[in-house]
């Protein structure tokens, strides 16, 4: 089914690219520099780009024989939570993106499935799915605030790096505790 109907893309949407001015001649290039608000759900459970945060897209659209190749980088802020100590993390997203979009009715369009290769819709490209894939694939499922984060004390839940070395909750037998006190009072 090469020609499924799409809901019409809105060219005013920030993640829709317009190729009308890009000549359909292999090698033709257009640079796209754009700041867009991040769509929702751009990330994983513990880390991602906050919805509405500014993403910077530095892309180029290149005509190739059967469509348009979009490549470049996406940068923006990342916020999340350390998977070990639960403290907030902030970082910078900087990921490469590269996706091919076949022309409608091209051989590629007629001979591949929708989920194999992207498609132009008329002159428009919906960049959001490729952007989401690039961002999500770049993120760690279990982000850490720093590589050697020791995590939380399993007994009191305080981050171990905020506690004195040797911190523990070893239960001292009350009878020994009493002896220790006597010993201390003798000193
Ligand atoms: Zn941590
Ligand atoms: Zn503790």
Coordinates of C-alpha atoms and ligand atoms in Angstrom, one line a residue:
X1 CA 0.0 0.0 0.0
X2 CA 2.3 2.8 -1.1
X3 CA -0.3 5.5 -1.1
X4 CA -1.9 5.7 2.3
X5 CA -3.6 9.0 2.9
X6 CA -1.9 11.2 5.4
X7 CA -3.5 13.9 7.5
X8 CA -2.4 17.0 5.8
X9 CA 0.8 18.4 7.2
X10 CA 0.6 22.0 8.3
X11 CA 3.6 23.9 6.8
X12 CA 3.4 26.5 9.6
X13 CA 4.3 23.8 12.2
X14 CA 7.8 24.3 13.5
X15 CA 8.9 20.8 12.7
X16 CA 7.6 20.7 9.2
X17 CA 10.1 21.5 6.5
X18 CA 9.1 23.1 3.3
X19 CA 11.0 21.9 0.2
X20 CA 9.1 23.9 -2.5
X21 CA 12.2 26.1 -3.1
X22 CA 14.6 23.2 -3.2
X23 CA 15.2 22.2 -6.9
X24 CA 14.5 18.5 -7.6
X25 CA 17.9 18.2 -9.0
X26 CA 20.4 15.9 -7.3
X27 CA 23.0 18.0 -5.4
X28 CA 20.8 21.0 -4.8
X29 CA 21.2 22.1 -1.2
X30 CA 19.3 24.3 1.2
X31 CA 20.5 25.2 4.7
X32 CA 17.8 25.3 7.4
X33 CA 18.6 27.1 10.7
X34 CA 15.6 27.1 13.0
X35 CA 14.8 27.5 16.7
X36 CA 11.7 25.6 17.6
X37 CA 9.8 24.7 20.8
X38 CA 10.4 21.1 21.8
X39 CA 7.4 18.8 21.3
X40 CA 6.1 16.9 24.2
X41 CA 7.5 13.5 25.1
X42 CA 10.9 14.2 23.6
X43 CA 12.9 11.9 25.8
X44 CA 12.8 8.9 28.1
X45 CA 11.3 8.4 31.6
X46 CA 14.2 9.8 33.5
X47 CA 15.7 12.3 31.1
X48 CA 14.5 14.4 28.2
X49 CA 14.0 17.8 26.7
X50 CA 11.3 19.8 28.6
X51 CA 8.2 20.5 26.5
X52 CA 8.5 24.0 25.0
X53 CA 12.2 24.3 25.6
X54 CA 14.1 25.8 22.7
X55 CA 15.6 23.3 20.3
X56 CA 18.2 24.6 17.8
X57 CA 18.1 22.9 14.4
X58 CA 21.0 23.3 12.1
X59 CA 20.1 21.2 9.0
X60 CA 20.7 20.9 5.4
X61 CA 18.2 19.5 2.9
X62 CA 19.9 17.9 -0.1
X63 CA 18.1 16.8 -3.3
X64 CA 19.1 13.2 -4.2
X65 CA 17.7 11.1 -7.0
X66 CA 14.6 9.8 -5.3
X67 CA 13.9 12.4 -2.6
X68 CA 15.5 14.7 -0.1
X69 CA 18.2 13.9 2.5
X70 CA 17.9 15.9 5.7
X71 CA 21.0 16.0 7.9
X72 CA 22.5 18.1 10.6
X73 CA 22.4 18.6 14.3
X74 CA 19.9 19.2 17.0
X75 CA 20.9 20.9 20.3
X76 CA 18.8 21.9 23.3
X77 CA 18.6 21.6 27.1
X78 CA 18.2 18.2 28.8
X79 CA 16.8 17.8 32.3
X80 CA 16.4 14.6 34.2
X81 CA 17.0 12.7 37.4
X82 CA 20.0 10.7 38.3
X83 CA 19.1 7.0 38.2
X84 CA 21.2 6.3 41.3
X85 CA 20.8 9.3 43.7
X86 CA 17.6 10.9 42.2
X87 CA 19.2 14.4 42.2
X88 CA 18.3 16.6 39.3
X89 CA 20.5 16.5 36.2
X90 CA 20.8 19.1 33.6
X91 CA 22.8 18.6 30.5
X92 CA 23.0 19.6 26.8
X93 CA 21.5 17.6 24.0
X94 CA 23.7 17.6 20.9
X95 CA 22.7 14.9 18.5
X96 CA 23.2 14.3 14.8
X97 CA 20.2 13.7 12.6
X98 CA 20.0 12.2 9.2
X99 CA 16.9 11.0 7.4
X100 CA 16.0 10.3 3.8
X101 CA 12.5 11.3 2.6
X102 CA 11.3 9.8 -0.7
X103 CA 9.4 11.8 -3.3
X104 CA 5.8 10.8 -3.7
X105 CA 5.3 8.4 -6.6
X106 CA 9.1 7.8 -6.8
X107 CA 10.3 4.2 -7.3
X108 CA 11.4 4.3 -3.6
X109 CA 7.9 5.4 -2.6
X110 CA 6.3 2.6 -4.7
X111 CA 8.7 -0.2 -3.5
X112 CA 9.2 0.4 0.2
X113 CA 7.1 0.3 3.3
X114 CA 6.1 3.5 5.1
X115 CA 8.1 2.5 8.2
X116 CA 11.3 1.7 6.2
X117 CA 11.8 5.1 4.5
X118 CA 10.4 8.5 5.2
X119 CA 8.1 10.2 2.7
X120 CA 7.6 13.7 1.5
X121 CA 4.0 14.7 1.7
X122 CA 3.7 17.0 -1.3
X123 CA 6.5 19.4 -0.7
X124 CA 6.5 19.0 3.0
X125 CA 8.6 16.9 5.4
X126 CA 7.4 16.0 8.9
X127 CA 10.7 16.1 10.8
X128 CA 9.2 15.2 14.2
X129 CA 9.4 11.3 14.0
X130 CA 13.1 11.4 12.9
X131 CA 13.9 14.0 15.5
X132 CA 12.3 12.0 18.3
X133 CA 14.2 8.8 17.2
X134 CA 17.5 10.7 17.1
X135 CA 17.0 12.2 20.5
X136 CA 15.7 9.1 22.2
X137 CA 18.5 6.9 20.8
X138 CA 21.1 9.3 22.2
X139 CA 19.8 9.2 25.8
X140 CA 20.8 6.8 28.5
X141 CA 17.9 4.9 29.9
X142 CA 19.6 5.1 33.3
X143 CA 21.2 8.6 33.4
X144 CA 23.7 9.4 36.2
X145 CA 24.7 12.8 37.7
X146 CA 28.3 11.7 37.4
X147 CA 29.9 8.4 36.4
X148 CA 31.0 7.5 39.9
X149 CA 27.8 8.5 41.7
X150 CA 27.6 6.2 44.6
X151 CA 23.8 6.4 44.9
X152 CA 21.7 6.4 48.1
X153 CA 22.2 4.8 51.4
X154 CA 19.8 1.9 51.3
X155 CA 18.8 2.4 54.9
X156 CA 18.2 6.1 55.3
X157 CA 18.0 7.2 51.6
X158 CA 20.5 10.0 51.9
X159 CA 23.0 10.3 49.1
X160 CA 26.1 8.5 50.1
X161 CA 28.4 11.2 49.0
X162 CA 26.8 13.6 51.5
X163 CA 27.4 11.2 54.4
X164 CA 30.7 10.6 56.3
X165 CA 32.9 7.8 55.0
X166 CA 32.0 4.5 56.7
X167 CA 28.4 5.6 57.3
X168 CA 26.2 2.6 58.1
X169 CA 23.2 1.5 60.2
X170 CA 24.7 -1.6 61.7
X171 CA 22.5 -2.5 64.6
X172 CA 24.6 -2.7 67.7
X173 CA 23.3 -5.3 70.2
X174 CA 21.9 -3.3 73.1
X175 CA 23.9 -5.3 75.6
X176 CA 27.2 -4.4 73.8
X177 CA 26.0 -0.8 73.5
X178 CA 25.7 -0.7 77.3
X179 CA 29.2 -2.1 77.7
X180 CA 30.5 0.5 75.2
X181 CA 28.9 3.2 77.3
X182 CA 30.5 2.0 80.5
X183 CA 33.9 1.8 78.7
X184 CA 33.5 5.3 77.5
X185 CA 32.5 6.7 80.9
X186 CA 35.6 5.1 82.4
X187 CA 37.8 7.0 79.9
Ligands
LIG1 ZN1 23.7 10.7 41.2
LIG2 ZN1 22.1 5.7 55.9

